XYZ file of C-alpha atoms in Angstrom:
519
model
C 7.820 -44.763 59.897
C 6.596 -48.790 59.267
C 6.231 -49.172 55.703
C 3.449 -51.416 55.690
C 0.801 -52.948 53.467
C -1.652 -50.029 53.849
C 0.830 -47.303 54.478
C 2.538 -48.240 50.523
C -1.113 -48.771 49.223
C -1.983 -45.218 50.061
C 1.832 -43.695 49.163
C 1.064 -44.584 45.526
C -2.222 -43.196 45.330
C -0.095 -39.950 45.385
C 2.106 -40.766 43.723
C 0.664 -38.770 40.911
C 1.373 -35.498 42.750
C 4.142 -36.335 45.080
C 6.195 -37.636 41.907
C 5.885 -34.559 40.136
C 7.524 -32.395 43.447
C 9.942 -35.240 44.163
C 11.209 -35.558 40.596
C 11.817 -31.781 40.291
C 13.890 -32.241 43.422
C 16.023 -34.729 42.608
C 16.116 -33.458 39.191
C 17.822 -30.604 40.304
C 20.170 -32.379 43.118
C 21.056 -35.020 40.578
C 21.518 -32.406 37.639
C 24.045 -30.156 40.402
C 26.452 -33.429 41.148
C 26.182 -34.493 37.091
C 27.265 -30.594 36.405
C 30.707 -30.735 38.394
C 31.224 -34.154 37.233
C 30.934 -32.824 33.888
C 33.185 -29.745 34.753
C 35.482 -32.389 36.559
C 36.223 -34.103 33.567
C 36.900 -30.728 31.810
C 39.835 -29.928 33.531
C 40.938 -33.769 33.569
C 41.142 -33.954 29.797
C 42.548 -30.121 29.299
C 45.088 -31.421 31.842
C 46.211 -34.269 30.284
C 46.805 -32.562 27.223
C 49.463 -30.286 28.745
C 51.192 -33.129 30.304
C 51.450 -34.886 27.080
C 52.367 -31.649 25.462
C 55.130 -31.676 28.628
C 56.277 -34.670 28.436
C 56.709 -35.336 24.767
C 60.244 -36.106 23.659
C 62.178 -35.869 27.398
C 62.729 -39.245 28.987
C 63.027 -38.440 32.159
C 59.799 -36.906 31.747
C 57.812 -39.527 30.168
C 59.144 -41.887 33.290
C 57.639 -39.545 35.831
C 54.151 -39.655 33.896
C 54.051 -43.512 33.683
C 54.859 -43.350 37.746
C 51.768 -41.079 38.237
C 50.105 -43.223 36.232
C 50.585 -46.577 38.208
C 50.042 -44.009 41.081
C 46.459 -43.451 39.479
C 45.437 -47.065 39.178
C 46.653 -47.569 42.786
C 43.890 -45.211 44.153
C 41.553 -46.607 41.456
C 42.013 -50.070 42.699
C 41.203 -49.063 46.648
C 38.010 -47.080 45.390
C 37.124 -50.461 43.383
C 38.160 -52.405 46.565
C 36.431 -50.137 49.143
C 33.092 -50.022 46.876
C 32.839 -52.756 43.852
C 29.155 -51.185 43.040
C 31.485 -48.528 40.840
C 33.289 -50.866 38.712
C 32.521 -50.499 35.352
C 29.063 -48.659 33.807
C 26.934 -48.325 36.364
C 24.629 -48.322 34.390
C 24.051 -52.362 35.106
C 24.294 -51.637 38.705
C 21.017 -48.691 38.679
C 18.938 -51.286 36.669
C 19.952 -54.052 38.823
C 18.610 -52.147 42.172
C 15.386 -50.837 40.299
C 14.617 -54.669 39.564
C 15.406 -55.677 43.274
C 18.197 -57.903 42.209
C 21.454 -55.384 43.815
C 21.801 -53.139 46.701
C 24.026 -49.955 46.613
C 24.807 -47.582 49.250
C 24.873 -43.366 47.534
C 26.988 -42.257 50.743
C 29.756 -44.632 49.061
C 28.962 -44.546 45.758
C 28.224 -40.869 44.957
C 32.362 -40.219 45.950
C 33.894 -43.415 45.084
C 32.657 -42.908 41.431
C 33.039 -39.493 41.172
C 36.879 -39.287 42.192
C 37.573 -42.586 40.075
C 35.916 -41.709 36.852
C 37.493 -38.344 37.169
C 41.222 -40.278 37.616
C 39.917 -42.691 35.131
C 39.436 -40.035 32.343
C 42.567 -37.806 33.557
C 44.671 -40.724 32.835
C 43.389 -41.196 29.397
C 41.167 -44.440 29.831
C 39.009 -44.842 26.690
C 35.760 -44.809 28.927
C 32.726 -41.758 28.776
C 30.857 -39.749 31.315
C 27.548 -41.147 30.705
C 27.623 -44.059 32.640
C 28.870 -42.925 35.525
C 26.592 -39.652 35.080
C 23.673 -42.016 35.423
C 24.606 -43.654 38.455
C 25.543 -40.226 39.734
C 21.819 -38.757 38.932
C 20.750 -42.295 40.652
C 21.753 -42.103 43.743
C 21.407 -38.383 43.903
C 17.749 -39.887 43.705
C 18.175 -42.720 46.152
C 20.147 -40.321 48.547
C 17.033 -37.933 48.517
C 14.297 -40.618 49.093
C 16.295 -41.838 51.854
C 16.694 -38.375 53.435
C 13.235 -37.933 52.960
C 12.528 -41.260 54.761
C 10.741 -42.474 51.796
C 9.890 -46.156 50.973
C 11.277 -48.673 48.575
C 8.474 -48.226 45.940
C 8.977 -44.376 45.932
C 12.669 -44.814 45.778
C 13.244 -46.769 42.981
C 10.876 -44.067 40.954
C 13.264 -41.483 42.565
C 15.930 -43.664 41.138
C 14.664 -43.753 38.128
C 14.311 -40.099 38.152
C 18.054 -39.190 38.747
C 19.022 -41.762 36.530
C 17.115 -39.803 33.775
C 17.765 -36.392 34.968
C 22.097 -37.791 34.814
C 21.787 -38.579 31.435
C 19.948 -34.949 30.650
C 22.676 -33.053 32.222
C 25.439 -35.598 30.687
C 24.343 -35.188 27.156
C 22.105 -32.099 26.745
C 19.538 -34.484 26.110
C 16.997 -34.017 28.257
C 14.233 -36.218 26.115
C 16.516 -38.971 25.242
C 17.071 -38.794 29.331
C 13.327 -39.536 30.095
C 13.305 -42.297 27.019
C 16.680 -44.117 28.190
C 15.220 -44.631 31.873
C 11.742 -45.756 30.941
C 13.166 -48.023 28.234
C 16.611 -49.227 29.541
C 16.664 -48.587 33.484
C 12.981 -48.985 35.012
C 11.683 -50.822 31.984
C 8.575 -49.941 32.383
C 5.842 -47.135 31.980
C 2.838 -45.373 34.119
C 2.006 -41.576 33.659
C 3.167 -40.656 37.195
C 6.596 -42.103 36.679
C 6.487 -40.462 33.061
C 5.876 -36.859 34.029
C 7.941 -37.415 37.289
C 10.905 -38.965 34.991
C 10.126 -35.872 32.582
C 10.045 -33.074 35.509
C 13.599 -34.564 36.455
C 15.007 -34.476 33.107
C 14.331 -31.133 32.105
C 15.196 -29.748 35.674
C 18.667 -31.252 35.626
C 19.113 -29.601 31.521
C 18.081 -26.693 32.785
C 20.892 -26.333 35.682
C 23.438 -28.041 33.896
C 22.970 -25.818 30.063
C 22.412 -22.576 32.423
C 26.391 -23.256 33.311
C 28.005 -24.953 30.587
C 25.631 -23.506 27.465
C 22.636 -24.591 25.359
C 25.366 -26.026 22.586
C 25.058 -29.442 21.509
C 27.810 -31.632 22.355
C 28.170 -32.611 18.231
C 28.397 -29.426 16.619
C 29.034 -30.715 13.001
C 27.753 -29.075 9.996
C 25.576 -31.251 7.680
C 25.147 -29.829 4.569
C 21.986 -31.385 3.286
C 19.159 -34.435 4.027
C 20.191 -37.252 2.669
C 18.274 -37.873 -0.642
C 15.902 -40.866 -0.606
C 18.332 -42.246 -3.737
C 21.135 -43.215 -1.056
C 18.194 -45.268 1.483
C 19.414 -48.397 0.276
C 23.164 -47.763 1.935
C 21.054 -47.193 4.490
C 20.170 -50.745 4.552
C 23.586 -51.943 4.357
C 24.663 -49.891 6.885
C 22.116 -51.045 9.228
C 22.920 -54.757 8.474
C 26.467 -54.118 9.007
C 26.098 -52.122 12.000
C 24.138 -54.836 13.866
C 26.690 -57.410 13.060
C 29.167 -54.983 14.320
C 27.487 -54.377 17.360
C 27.212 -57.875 18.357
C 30.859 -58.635 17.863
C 31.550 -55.310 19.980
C 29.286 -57.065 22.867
C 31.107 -60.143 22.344
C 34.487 -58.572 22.830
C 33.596 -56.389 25.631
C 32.241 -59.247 27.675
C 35.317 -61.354 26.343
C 37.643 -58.879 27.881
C 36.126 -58.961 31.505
C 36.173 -62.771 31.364
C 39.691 -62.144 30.491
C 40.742 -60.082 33.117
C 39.321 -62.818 35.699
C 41.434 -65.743 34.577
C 44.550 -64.431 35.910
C 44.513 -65.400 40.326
C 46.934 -63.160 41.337
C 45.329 -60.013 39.632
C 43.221 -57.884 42.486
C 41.234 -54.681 41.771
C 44.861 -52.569 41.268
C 46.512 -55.191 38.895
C 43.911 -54.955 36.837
C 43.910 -51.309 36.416
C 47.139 -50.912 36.264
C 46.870 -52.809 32.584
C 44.671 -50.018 30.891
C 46.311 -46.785 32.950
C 50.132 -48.584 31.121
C 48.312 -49.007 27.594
C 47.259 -45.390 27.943
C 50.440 -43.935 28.635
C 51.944 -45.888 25.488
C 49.331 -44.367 23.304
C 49.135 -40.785 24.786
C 52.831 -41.169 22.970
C 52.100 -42.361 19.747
C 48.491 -42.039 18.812
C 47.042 -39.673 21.996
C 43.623 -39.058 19.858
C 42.410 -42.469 20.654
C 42.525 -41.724 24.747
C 39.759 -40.454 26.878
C 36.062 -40.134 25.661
C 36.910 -39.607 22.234
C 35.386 -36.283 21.255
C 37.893 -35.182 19.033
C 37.621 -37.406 17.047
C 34.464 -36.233 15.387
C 35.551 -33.282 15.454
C 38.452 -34.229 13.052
C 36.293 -37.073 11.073
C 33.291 -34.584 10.759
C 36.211 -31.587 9.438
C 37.475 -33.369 6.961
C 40.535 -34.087 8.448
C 40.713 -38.348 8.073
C 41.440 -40.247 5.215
C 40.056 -43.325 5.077
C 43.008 -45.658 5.949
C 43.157 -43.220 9.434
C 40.077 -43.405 9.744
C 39.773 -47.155 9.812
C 43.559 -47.948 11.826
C 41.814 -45.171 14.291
C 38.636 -47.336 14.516
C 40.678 -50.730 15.010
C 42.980 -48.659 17.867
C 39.906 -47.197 20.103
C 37.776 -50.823 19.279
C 40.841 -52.337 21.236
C 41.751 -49.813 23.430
C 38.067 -49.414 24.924
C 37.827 -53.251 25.480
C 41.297 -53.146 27.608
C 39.524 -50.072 29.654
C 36.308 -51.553 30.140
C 37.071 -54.625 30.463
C 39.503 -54.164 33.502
C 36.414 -52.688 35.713
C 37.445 -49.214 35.659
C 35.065 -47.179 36.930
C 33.555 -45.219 33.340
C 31.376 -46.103 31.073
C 30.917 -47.462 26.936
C 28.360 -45.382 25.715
C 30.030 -42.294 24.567
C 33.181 -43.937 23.305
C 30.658 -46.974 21.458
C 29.124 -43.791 19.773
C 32.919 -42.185 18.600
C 33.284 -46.295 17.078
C 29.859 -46.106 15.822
C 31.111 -42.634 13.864
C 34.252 -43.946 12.862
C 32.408 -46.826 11.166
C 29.777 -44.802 9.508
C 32.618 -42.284 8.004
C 34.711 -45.337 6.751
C 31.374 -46.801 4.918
C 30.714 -43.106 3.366
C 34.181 -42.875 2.580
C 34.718 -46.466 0.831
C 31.118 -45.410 -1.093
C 32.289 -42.183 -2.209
C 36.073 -43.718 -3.575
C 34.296 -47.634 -5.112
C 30.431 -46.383 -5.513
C 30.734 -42.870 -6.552
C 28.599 -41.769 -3.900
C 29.070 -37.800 -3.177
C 30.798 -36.943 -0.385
C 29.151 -33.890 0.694
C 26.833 -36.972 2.699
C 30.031 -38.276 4.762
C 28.781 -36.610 7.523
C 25.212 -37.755 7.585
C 26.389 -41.186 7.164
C 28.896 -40.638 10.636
C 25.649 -39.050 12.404
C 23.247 -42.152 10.992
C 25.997 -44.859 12.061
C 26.369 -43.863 15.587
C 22.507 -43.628 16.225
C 22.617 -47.916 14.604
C 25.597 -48.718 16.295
C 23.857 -48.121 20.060
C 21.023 -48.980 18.810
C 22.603 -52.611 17.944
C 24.856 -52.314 21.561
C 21.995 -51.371 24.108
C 18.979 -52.454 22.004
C 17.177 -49.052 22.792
C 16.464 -47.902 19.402
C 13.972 -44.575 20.664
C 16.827 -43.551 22.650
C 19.197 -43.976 20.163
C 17.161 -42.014 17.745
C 16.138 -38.929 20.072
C 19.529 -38.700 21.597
C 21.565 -38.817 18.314
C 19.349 -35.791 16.612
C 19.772 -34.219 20.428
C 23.445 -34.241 20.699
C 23.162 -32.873 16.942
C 20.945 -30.103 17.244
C 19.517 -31.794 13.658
C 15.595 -32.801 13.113
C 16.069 -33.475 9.644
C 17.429 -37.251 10.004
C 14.329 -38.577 11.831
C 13.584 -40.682 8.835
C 16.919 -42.174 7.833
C 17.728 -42.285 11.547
C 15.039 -44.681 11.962
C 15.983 -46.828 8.904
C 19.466 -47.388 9.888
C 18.473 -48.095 13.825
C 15.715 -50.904 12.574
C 17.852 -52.577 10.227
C 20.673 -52.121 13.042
C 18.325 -54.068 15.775
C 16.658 -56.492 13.458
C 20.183 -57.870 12.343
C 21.476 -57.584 16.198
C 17.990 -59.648 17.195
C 18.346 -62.372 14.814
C 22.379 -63.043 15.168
C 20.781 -63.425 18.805
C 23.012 -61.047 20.490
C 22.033 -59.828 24.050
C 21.720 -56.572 24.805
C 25.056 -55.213 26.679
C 23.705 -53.778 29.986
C 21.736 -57.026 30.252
C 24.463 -58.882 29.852
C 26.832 -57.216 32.214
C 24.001 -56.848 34.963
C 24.081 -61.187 34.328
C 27.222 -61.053 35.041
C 27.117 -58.846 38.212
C 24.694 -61.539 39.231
C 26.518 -64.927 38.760
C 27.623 -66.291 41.858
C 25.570 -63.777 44.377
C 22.773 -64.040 46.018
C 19.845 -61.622 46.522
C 20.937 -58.438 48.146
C 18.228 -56.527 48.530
C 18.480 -57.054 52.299
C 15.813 -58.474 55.006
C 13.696 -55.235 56.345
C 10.672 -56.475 54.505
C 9.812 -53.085 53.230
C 6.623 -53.899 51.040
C 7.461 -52.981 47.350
C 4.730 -52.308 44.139
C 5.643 -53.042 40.529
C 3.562 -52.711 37.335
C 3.206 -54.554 34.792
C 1.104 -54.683 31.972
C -0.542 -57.963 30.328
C 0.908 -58.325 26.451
C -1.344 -59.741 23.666
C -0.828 -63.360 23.546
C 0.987 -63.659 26.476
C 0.309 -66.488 29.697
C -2.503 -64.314 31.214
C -4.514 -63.049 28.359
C -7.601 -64.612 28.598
C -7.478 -66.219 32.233
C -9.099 -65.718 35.120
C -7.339 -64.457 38.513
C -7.823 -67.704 40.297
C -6.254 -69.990 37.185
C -3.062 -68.282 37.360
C -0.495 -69.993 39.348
C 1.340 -67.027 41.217
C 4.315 -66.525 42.193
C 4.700 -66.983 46.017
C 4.506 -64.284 48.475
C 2.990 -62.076 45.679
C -0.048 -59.999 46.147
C -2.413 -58.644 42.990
C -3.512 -55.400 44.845
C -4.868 -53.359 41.656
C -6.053 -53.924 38.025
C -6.542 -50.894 35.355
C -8.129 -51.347 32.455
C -8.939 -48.395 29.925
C -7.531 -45.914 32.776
C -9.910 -47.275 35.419
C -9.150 -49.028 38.559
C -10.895 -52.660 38.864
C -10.867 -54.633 41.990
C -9.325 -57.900 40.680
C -11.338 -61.097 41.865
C -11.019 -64.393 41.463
C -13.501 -64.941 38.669
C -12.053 -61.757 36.886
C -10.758 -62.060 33.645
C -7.517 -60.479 32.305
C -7.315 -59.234 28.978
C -4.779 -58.034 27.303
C -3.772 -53.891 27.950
C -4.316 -54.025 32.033
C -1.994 -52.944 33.969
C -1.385 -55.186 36.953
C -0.011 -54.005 40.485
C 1.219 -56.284 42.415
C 3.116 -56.619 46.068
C 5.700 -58.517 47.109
C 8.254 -58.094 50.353
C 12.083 -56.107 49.519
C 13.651 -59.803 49.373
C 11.431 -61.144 47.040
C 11.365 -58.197 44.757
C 13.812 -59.476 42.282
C 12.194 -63.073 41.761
C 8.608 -61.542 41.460
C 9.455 -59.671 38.549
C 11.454 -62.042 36.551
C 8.475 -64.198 36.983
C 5.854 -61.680 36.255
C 7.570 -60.864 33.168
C 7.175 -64.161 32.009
C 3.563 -64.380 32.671
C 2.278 -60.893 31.179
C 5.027 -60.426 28.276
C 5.399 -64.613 27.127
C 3.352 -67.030 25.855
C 4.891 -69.938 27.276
């Protein structure tokens, strides 16, 4: 079917309906593949216990499992080769094609990251699941609308939708799922793309907690609510969590520049640098390998000192920048939250030895520090907030939650550190040109018109507009205006506006200047 002006006008006045059937169908074909990657990475990491377990102490043996290691980064390095769109996140690469700035193909995507973060984690890389979940749940969502024979507008909701529902069936976080793709991924908000995003999210929870449990994945005790007495540590954590966070963003994209500088590295070469490192460790310190769950497990039981606890931090910090950094397919987010954890149990720790602080509050302080520590990382501090008191099963930190994540962004903002999936998605983008392709689908985006911004106060006809950019709606106080050239914008309406598949990425870095700038 053409996917013309008229036929995408009238697709998104459904949208309101269709959304709501789509989303509940990609939530549960997104939440299905998330599941067995989830059960995938089960087995890896009970596997490579018992090999280390195996191997431990015999020579011979420990030769063998460095071979199969180098045999592992081998078959990484042709996935990477045979589709780059895996390397790394993902993450990046989902937000990328939502703006119209990248092109991915789910046919090559779906098996090239599955298999790769599966040999990625079975080898011991210091990477998580979530990334890759989300690009898993995304183009679960782009393989539907294009089954469906849907256009480019209705698949980047659909998108959108499985990138949500992969982080619900990831994490057992089914709100922080909705929050993460409306505030990190599609960066932007309507009421059709909230319930749709919603529907998706709780469908994929549903599937995924009906076979693995309703558990969280922290299942740490925390004895009581932190007393109001201790907020100002709160403070200080938050301040020292956003400096962290920057240097941690700093490091990671020092690492990839890194890996670059060498010519006669390729894809394998690369990856054979992390799978080696990994091997080494799995011998003499084999907690720091893989996601990093047990970690908290043994930080949270009382089990670390705080000299471990701080050699242990210093170990994974490194470790996860020679993972990432090489492009293996995997992702930061759950290990950044294990470093965030280590760093809020070293702060409790040094309190309770120097500041006489009690220690039954060591584990709040680990739960509070990884919530400020993403939040400083991704700059997504509702999603840091929801997910962390998700994953903990806990309501009762809403409050200091918040403290830490503010004072965690504020100090992050004004050391002027860029958010890390922007950064990476800037530096999927150096060097290439648009590749969105030339079918000249027509494409609608939304924005909405900030208080002091360029358009505030105009009329339609003195804006200069971008070119080959069409104003097709205005809403203002949830009705629909016909925008003319004498009508003036205020700030609150929502702006449609239609551009052609090619163009989509230019229109809305322009647009963005215009409603959310004032320059």
């Amino acid at each position: 079917m053409k996917k013309d002006t008229s036929y995408t006008i009238k697709r998104i006045r459904q949208f309101p309906v269709v959304l709501t059937g789509e989303g509940l169908l990609v939530g549960a074909v997104s939440g299905f593949i998330v599941m067995l990657y989830r059960i995938a990475l089960t087995y890896a990491s009970d596997w490579l216990g018992q090999i280390l377990a195996f191997v431990s102490g015999h020579p011979l043996r420990i030769a063998a499992w460095f071979a199969v290691l180098l045999l592992l980064a081998l078959v990484v390095g042709r996935l990477v080769k045979w589709e780059p769109m895996i390397s790394g996140s993902g993450i990046p690469q989902v937000e990328g094609e939502i703006l119209g700035k990248l092109k991915q193909d789910w046919r090559k995507v779906l098996p090239a990251k599955f298999i790769g973060g599966f040999l990625c984690l079975f080898g011991g890389l210091s990477l998580g699941r979530e990334g890759p979940s989300i690009q898993l749940g995304a183009m679960g969502g782009q393989g539907v609308s294009r089954l469906l024979d849907r256009g480019k507008t209705e698949e980047r909701y659909l998108m959108t939708c499985g990138a949500s529902a992969g982080l619900a069936a990831a994490f057992h976080a089914p709100l922080a799922g909705t929050m993460f793709a409306l505030e990190e991924i599609h960066k932007g908000f309507s009421v059709s793309l909230l319930i749709s995003v919603m529907t998706a999210s709780v469908t994929a929870d549903y599937i995924c907690s009906h076979i693995m449990g309703l558990d969280p994945v922290f299942q740490f005790g925390l004895a009581e609510v932190l007393p109001q007495d201790y907020y100002w540590a709160l403070l200080l954590l938050g301040v020292l969590l956003g400096f962290l966070g920057a240097f941690y963003n700093k490091v990671m994209l020092w690492a990839q520049k890194l890996y670059q500088k060498p010519k006669f590295l390729n894809e394998t070469g690369r990856l054979v640098i992390p799978f080696l490192t990994a091997g080494v460790l799995g011998l003499v310190m084999p907690s720091v390998l893989g996601s990093g769950g047990n970690l908290i497990v043994s930080l949270t039981g009382g089990e670390m000192v705080l000299g471990l606890v701080l050699v242990t931090f210093v170990v994974k910090f490194l470790f996860s920048a020679v993972s990432f950094g090489s492009g293996a397919p995997g992702g930061i987010f759950f290990p950044l939250l294990i470093l965030g954890a280590l760093s809020g149990g070293a702060f409790a720790m040094a309190g309770t030895a120097f500041f006489g602080m009690d220690p039954v509050y060591v584990n709040n302080f680990v739960l509070l520090a990884m919530a400020g520590f993403f939040t400083a990382i991704v700059r997504a501090p509702l999603t840091g907030i929801i997910l962390l008191f998700e994953m903990s099963g806990s309501v009762s930190q809403m409050l200091s939650l918040a403290i830490v994540s503010v004072a965690a962004y504020i100090t992050a903002t004004l050391i002027r550190s860029e958010p890390i999936y922007e950064s990476l998605l800037n530096r999927i983008l150096e060097g290439k040109r648009n590749e969105t392709g030339a079918k000249g689908q027509k494409v609608l985006s939304d924005f909405v018109i900030m208080s002091g911004s360029v358009l505030e106060g105009r009329t339609v006809m003195e804006i200069h507009w971008p070119k080959n950019c069409l104003l097709v709606a205005l809403e203002r106080d949830g009705k629909e205006l016909i925008p003319r050239g004498k009508t003036k914008l205020m700030a609150g309406d929502r702006l449609t506006v239609m551009t052609d598949e090619r163009d989509a990425g230019y229109i809305h870095d322009k647009l963005e200047n215009l409603c959310y700038t004032s320059f």
